[in-house]
Amino acid sequence: MGTVHPFPAGASQVGFERAELARIVDLYGRMVAAGLWKDYAIQFGKDAALFWAFRRAAENPEIKIEKRPALRGKQGMWALIAEDGRVLRRGHELGPVLAPVERRLMKAVNG
């Protein structure tokens, strides 16, 4: 049998909680079903957790969902960032930050 080594204590990273990731992946799945997104990427770093959604795998991400706990007490730890780097929405809760994407989905499905 191999030896189990403990995870290094100093190596902390920001991640999504299960409910947060479930909400993001649910939105991603609905956007894929509508034909608007094709690929995604996730990055967990020291300062932030990031989720990118792509129209095509070879393009720049259409949107980036960012979680930065250091901004929790200021302008909110959640941000929705456009392809060109503009911050579309920032807030303390994930739901209202995702609202512009969900409205776009509603228009795509109904229109």
JSON list of C-alpha atoms in Angstrom, two decimals:
[
{"chain": "A", "resi": 1, "resn": "MET", "atom": "CA", "xyz": [0.00, 0.00, 0.00]},
{"chain": "A", "resi": 2, "resn": "GLY", "atom": "CA", "xyz": [1.08, 3.56, -0.61]},
{"chain": "A", "resi": 3, "resn": "THR", "atom": "CA", "xyz": [1.66, 6.22, 1.97]},
{"chain": "A", "resi": 4, "resn": "VAL", "atom": "CA", "xyz": [-1.00, 8.89, 2.49]},
{"chain": "A", "resi": 5, "resn": "HIS", "atom": "CA", "xyz": [0.50, 12.34, 2.84]},
{"chain": "A", "resi": 6, "resn": "PRO", "atom": "CA", "xyz": [-1.49, 15.23, 4.34]},
{"chain": "A", "resi": 7, "resn": "PHE", "atom": "CA", "xyz": [-2.40, 18.16, 2.12]},
{"chain": "A", "resi": 8, "resn": "PRO", "atom": "CA", "xyz": [0.04, 21.05, 2.70]},
{"chain": "A", "resi": 9, "resn": "ALA", "atom": "CA", "xyz": [-1.37, 23.45, 5.31]},
{"chain": "A", "resi": 10, "resn": "GLY", "atom": "CA", "xyz": [-0.15, 26.63, 3.58]},
{"chain": "A", "resi": 11, "resn": "ALA", "atom": "CA", "xyz": [-1.69, 25.82, 0.21]},
{"chain": "A", "resi": 12, "resn": "SER", "atom": "CA", "xyz": [-5.14, 27.37, 0.47]},
{"chain": "A", "resi": 13, "resn": "GLN", "atom": "CA", "xyz": [-7.30, 28.12, -2.53]},
{"chain": "A", "resi": 14, "resn": "VAL", "atom": "CA", "xyz": [-10.70, 29.62, -3.20]},
{"chain": "A", "resi": 15, "resn": "GLY", "atom": "CA", "xyz": [-13.36, 27.25, -4.51]},
{"chain": "A", "resi": 16, "resn": "PHE", "atom": "CA", "xyz": [-17.06, 27.15, -5.22]},
{"chain": "A", "resi": 17, "resn": "GLU", "atom": "CA", "xyz": [-19.38, 25.63, -2.64]},
{"chain": "A", "resi": 18, "resn": "ARG", "atom": "CA", "xyz": [-21.56, 22.77, -3.86]},
{"chain": "A", "resi": 19, "resn": "ALA", "atom": "CA", "xyz": [-24.73, 24.91, -4.12]},
{"chain": "A", "resi": 20, "resn": "GLU", "atom": "CA", "xyz": [-22.87, 27.70, -5.96]},
{"chain": "A", "resi": 21, "resn": "LEU", "atom": "CA", "xyz": [-21.35, 25.32, -8.47]},
{"chain": "A", "resi": 22, "resn": "ALA", "atom": "CA", "xyz": [-24.70, 23.57, -8.93]},
{"chain": "A", "resi": 23, "resn": "ARG", "atom": "CA", "xyz": [-26.34, 26.90, -9.80]},
{"chain": "A", "resi": 24, "resn": "ILE", "atom": "CA", "xyz": [-23.57, 27.85, -12.24]},
{"chain": "A", "resi": 25, "resn": "VAL", "atom": "CA", "xyz": [-23.50, 24.43, -13.94]},
{"chain": "A", "resi": 26, "resn": "ASP", "atom": "CA", "xyz": [-27.31, 24.41, -14.17]},
{"chain": "A", "resi": 27, "resn": "LEU", "atom": "CA", "xyz": [-27.21, 27.74, -16.01]},
{"chain": "A", "resi": 28, "resn": "TYR", "atom": "CA", "xyz": [-24.40, 26.44, -18.21]},
{"chain": "A", "resi": 29, "resn": "GLY", "atom": "CA", "xyz": [-26.45, 23.34, -19.09]},
{"chain": "A", "resi": 30, "resn": "ARG", "atom": "CA", "xyz": [-29.47, 25.42, -20.05]},
{"chain": "A", "resi": 31, "resn": "MET", "atom": "CA", "xyz": [-27.28, 27.68, -22.22]},
{"chain": "A", "resi": 32, "resn": "VAL", "atom": "CA", "xyz": [-25.80, 24.60, -23.94]},
{"chain": "A", "resi": 33, "resn": "ALA", "atom": "CA", "xyz": [-29.32, 23.24, -24.55]},
{"chain": "A", "resi": 34, "resn": "ALA", "atom": "CA", "xyz": [-30.26, 26.57, -26.13]},
{"chain": "A", "resi": 35, "resn": "GLY", "atom": "CA", "xyz": [-27.20, 26.35, -28.40]},
{"chain": "A", "resi": 36, "resn": "LEU", "atom": "CA", "xyz": [-25.50, 29.45, -26.97]},
{"chain": "A", "resi": 37, "resn": "TRP", "atom": "CA", "xyz": [-22.51, 27.91, -25.19]},
{"chain": "A", "resi": 38, "resn": "LYS", "atom": "CA", "xyz": [-20.30, 24.97, -26.15]},
{"chain": "A", "resi": 39, "resn": "ASP", "atom": "CA", "xyz": [-17.49, 24.73, -23.59]},
{"chain": "A", "resi": 40, "resn": "TYR", "atom": "CA", "xyz": [-16.39, 25.87, -20.14]},
{"chain": "A", "resi": 41, "resn": "ALA", "atom": "CA", "xyz": [-13.33, 26.08, -17.91]},
{"chain": "A", "resi": 42, "resn": "ILE", "atom": "CA", "xyz": [-12.89, 26.34, -14.15]},
{"chain": "A", "resi": 43, "resn": "GLN", "atom": "CA", "xyz": [-9.90, 27.68, -12.25]},
{"chain": "A", "resi": 44, "resn": "PHE", "atom": "CA", "xyz": [-9.34, 27.66, -8.50]},
{"chain": "A", "resi": 45, "resn": "GLY", "atom": "CA", "xyz": [-6.66, 30.08, -7.35]},
{"chain": "A", "resi": 46, "resn": "LYS", "atom": "CA", "xyz": [-5.29, 31.60, -4.21]},
{"chain": "A", "resi": 47, "resn": "ASP", "atom": "CA", "xyz": [-7.44, 34.75, -4.51]},
{"chain": "A", "resi": 48, "resn": "ALA", "atom": "CA", "xyz": [-10.38, 33.72, -6.69]},
{"chain": "A", "resi": 49, "resn": "ALA", "atom": "CA", "xyz": [-12.45, 30.91, -8.19]},
{"chain": "A", "resi": 50, "resn": "LEU", "atom": "CA", "xyz": [-13.30, 31.45, -11.86]},
{"chain": "A", "resi": 51, "resn": "PHE", "atom": "CA", "xyz": [-15.79, 29.90, -14.26]},
{"chain": "A", "resi": 52, "resn": "TRP", "atom": "CA", "xyz": [-15.53, 30.73, -17.97]},
{"chain": "A", "resi": 53, "resn": "ALA", "atom": "CA", "xyz": [-18.22, 29.95, -20.57]},
{"chain": "A", "resi": 54, "resn": "PHE", "atom": "CA", "xyz": [-17.32, 29.77, -24.26]},
{"chain": "A", "resi": 55, "resn": "ARG", "atom": "CA", "xyz": [-19.40, 29.95, -27.43]},
{"chain": "A", "resi": 56, "resn": "ARG", "atom": "CA", "xyz": [-16.77, 27.76, -29.10]},
{"chain": "A", "resi": 57, "resn": "ALA", "atom": "CA", "xyz": [-13.74, 26.04, -27.63]},
{"chain": "A", "resi": 58, "resn": "ALA", "atom": "CA", "xyz": [-11.28, 28.08, -29.71]},
{"chain": "A", "resi": 59, "resn": "GLU", "atom": "CA", "xyz": [-12.66, 31.52, -28.80]},
{"chain": "A", "resi": 60, "resn": "ASN", "atom": "CA", "xyz": [-12.28, 33.89, -25.91]},
{"chain": "A", "resi": 61, "resn": "PRO", "atom": "CA", "xyz": [-14.77, 33.24, -23.11]},
{"chain": "A", "resi": 62, "resn": "GLU", "atom": "CA", "xyz": [-18.13, 34.93, -23.59]},
{"chain": "A", "resi": 63, "resn": "ILE", "atom": "CA", "xyz": [-18.51, 35.46, -19.86]},
{"chain": "A", "resi": 64, "resn": "LYS", "atom": "CA", "xyz": [-16.52, 34.91, -16.71]},
{"chain": "A", "resi": 65, "resn": "ILE", "atom": "CA", "xyz": [-18.10, 34.32, -13.31]},
{"chain": "A", "resi": 66, "resn": "GLU", "atom": "CA", "xyz": [-15.69, 35.30, -10.57]},
{"chain": "A", "resi": 67, "resn": "LYS", "atom": "CA", "xyz": [-15.77, 34.65, -6.83]},
{"chain": "A", "resi": 68, "resn": "ARG", "atom": "CA", "xyz": [-13.33, 36.80, -4.80]},
{"chain": "A", "resi": 69, "resn": "PRO", "atom": "CA", "xyz": [-13.94, 36.41, -1.05]},
{"chain": "A", "resi": 70, "resn": "ALA", "atom": "CA", "xyz": [-11.57, 39.31, -0.29]},
{"chain": "A", "resi": 71, "resn": "LEU", "atom": "CA", "xyz": [-14.23, 41.67, -1.74]},
{"chain": "A", "resi": 72, "resn": "ARG", "atom": "CA", "xyz": [-17.04, 40.23, 0.43]},
{"chain": "A", "resi": 73, "resn": "GLY", "atom": "CA", "xyz": [-17.22, 43.28, 2.72]},
{"chain": "A", "resi": 74, "resn": "LYS", "atom": "CA", "xyz": [-16.76, 45.85, -0.04]},
{"chain": "A", "resi": 75, "resn": "GLN", "atom": "CA", "xyz": [-18.57, 45.57, -3.37]},
{"chain": "A", "resi": 76, "resn": "GLY", "atom": "CA", "xyz": [-19.44, 41.89, -3.19]},
{"chain": "A", "resi": 77, "resn": "MET", "atom": "CA", "xyz": [-17.46, 38.77, -3.87]},
{"chain": "A", "resi": 78, "resn": "TRP", "atom": "CA", "xyz": [-19.34, 37.80, -7.06]},
{"chain": "A", "resi": 79, "resn": "ALA", "atom": "CA", "xyz": [-18.73, 39.37, -10.48]},
{"chain": "A", "resi": 80, "resn": "LEU", "atom": "CA", "xyz": [-20.01, 38.72, -13.99]},
{"chain": "A", "resi": 81, "resn": "ILE", "atom": "CA", "xyz": [-17.41, 39.85, -16.51]},
{"chain": "A", "resi": 82, "resn": "ALA", "atom": "CA", "xyz": [-17.96, 40.23, -20.27]},
{"chain": "A", "resi": 83, "resn": "GLU", "atom": "CA", "xyz": [-15.70, 38.98, -23.05]},
{"chain": "A", "resi": 84, "resn": "ASP", "atom": "CA", "xyz": [-14.05, 42.40, -23.35]},
{"chain": "A", "resi": 85, "resn": "GLY", "atom": "CA", "xyz": [-13.30, 42.63, -19.61]},
{"chain": "A", "resi": 86, "resn": "ARG", "atom": "CA", "xyz": [-16.17, 44.90, -18.59]},
{"chain": "A", "resi": 87, "resn": "VAL", "atom": "CA", "xyz": [-17.79, 44.09, -15.27]},
{"chain": "A", "resi": 88, "resn": "LEU", "atom": "CA", "xyz": [-21.45, 43.56, -16.14]},
{"chain": "A", "resi": 89, "resn": "ARG", "atom": "CA", "xyz": [-22.67, 42.91, -12.62]},
{"chain": "A", "resi": 90, "resn": "ARG", "atom": "CA", "xyz": [-21.13, 42.71, -9.16]},
{"chain": "A", "resi": 91, "resn": "GLY", "atom": "CA", "xyz": [-22.81, 41.73, -5.93]},
{"chain": "A", "resi": 92, "resn": "HIS", "atom": "CA", "xyz": [-22.94, 39.90, -2.64]},
{"chain": "A", "resi": 93, "resn": "GLU", "atom": "CA", "xyz": [-25.25, 37.10, -3.88]},
{"chain": "A", "resi": 94, "resn": "LEU", "atom": "CA", "xyz": [-24.80, 34.81, -6.89]},
{"chain": "A", "resi": 95, "resn": "GLY", "atom": "CA", "xyz": [-28.42, 34.91, -8.12]},
{"chain": "A", "resi": 96, "resn": "PRO", "atom": "CA", "xyz": [-28.63, 38.62, -8.96]},
{"chain": "A", "resi": 97, "resn": "VAL", "atom": "CA", "xyz": [-25.17, 38.49, -10.56]},
{"chain": "A", "resi": 98, "resn": "LEU", "atom": "CA", "xyz": [-26.31, 35.73, -12.93]},
{"chain": "A", "resi": 99, "resn": "ALA", "atom": "CA", "xyz": [-29.58, 37.55, -13.78]},
{"chain": "A", "resi": 100, "resn": "PRO", "atom": "CA", "xyz": [-28.35, 39.18, -17.05]},
{"chain": "A", "resi": 101, "resn": "VAL", "atom": "CA", "xyz": [-27.35, 35.76, -18.44]},
{"chain": "A", "resi": 102, "resn": "GLU", "atom": "CA", "xyz": [-30.65, 34.21, -17.37]},
{"chain": "A", "resi": 103, "resn": "ARG", "atom": "CA", "xyz": [-32.57, 37.05, -19.05]},
{"chain": "A", "resi": 104, "resn": "ARG", "atom": "CA", "xyz": [-30.60, 36.44, -22.23]},
{"chain": "A", "resi": 105, "resn": "LEU", "atom": "CA", "xyz": [-31.52, 32.76, -22.02]},
{"chain": "A", "resi": 106, "resn": "MET", "atom": "CA", "xyz": [-35.19, 33.61, -21.64]},
{"chain": "A", "resi": 107, "resn": "LYS", "atom": "CA", "xyz": [-35.03, 35.80, -24.76]},
{"chain": "A", "resi": 108, "resn": "ALA", "atom": "CA", "xyz": [-33.25, 33.05, -26.73]},
{"chain": "A", "resi": 109, "resn": "VAL", "atom": "CA", "xyz": [-35.80, 30.40, -25.75]},
{"chain": "A", "resi": 110, "resn": "ASN", "atom": "CA", "xyz": [-38.89, 32.60, -26.19]},
{"chain": "A", "resi": 111, "resn": "GLY", "atom": "CA", "xyz": [-37.74, 34.61, -29.17]}
]
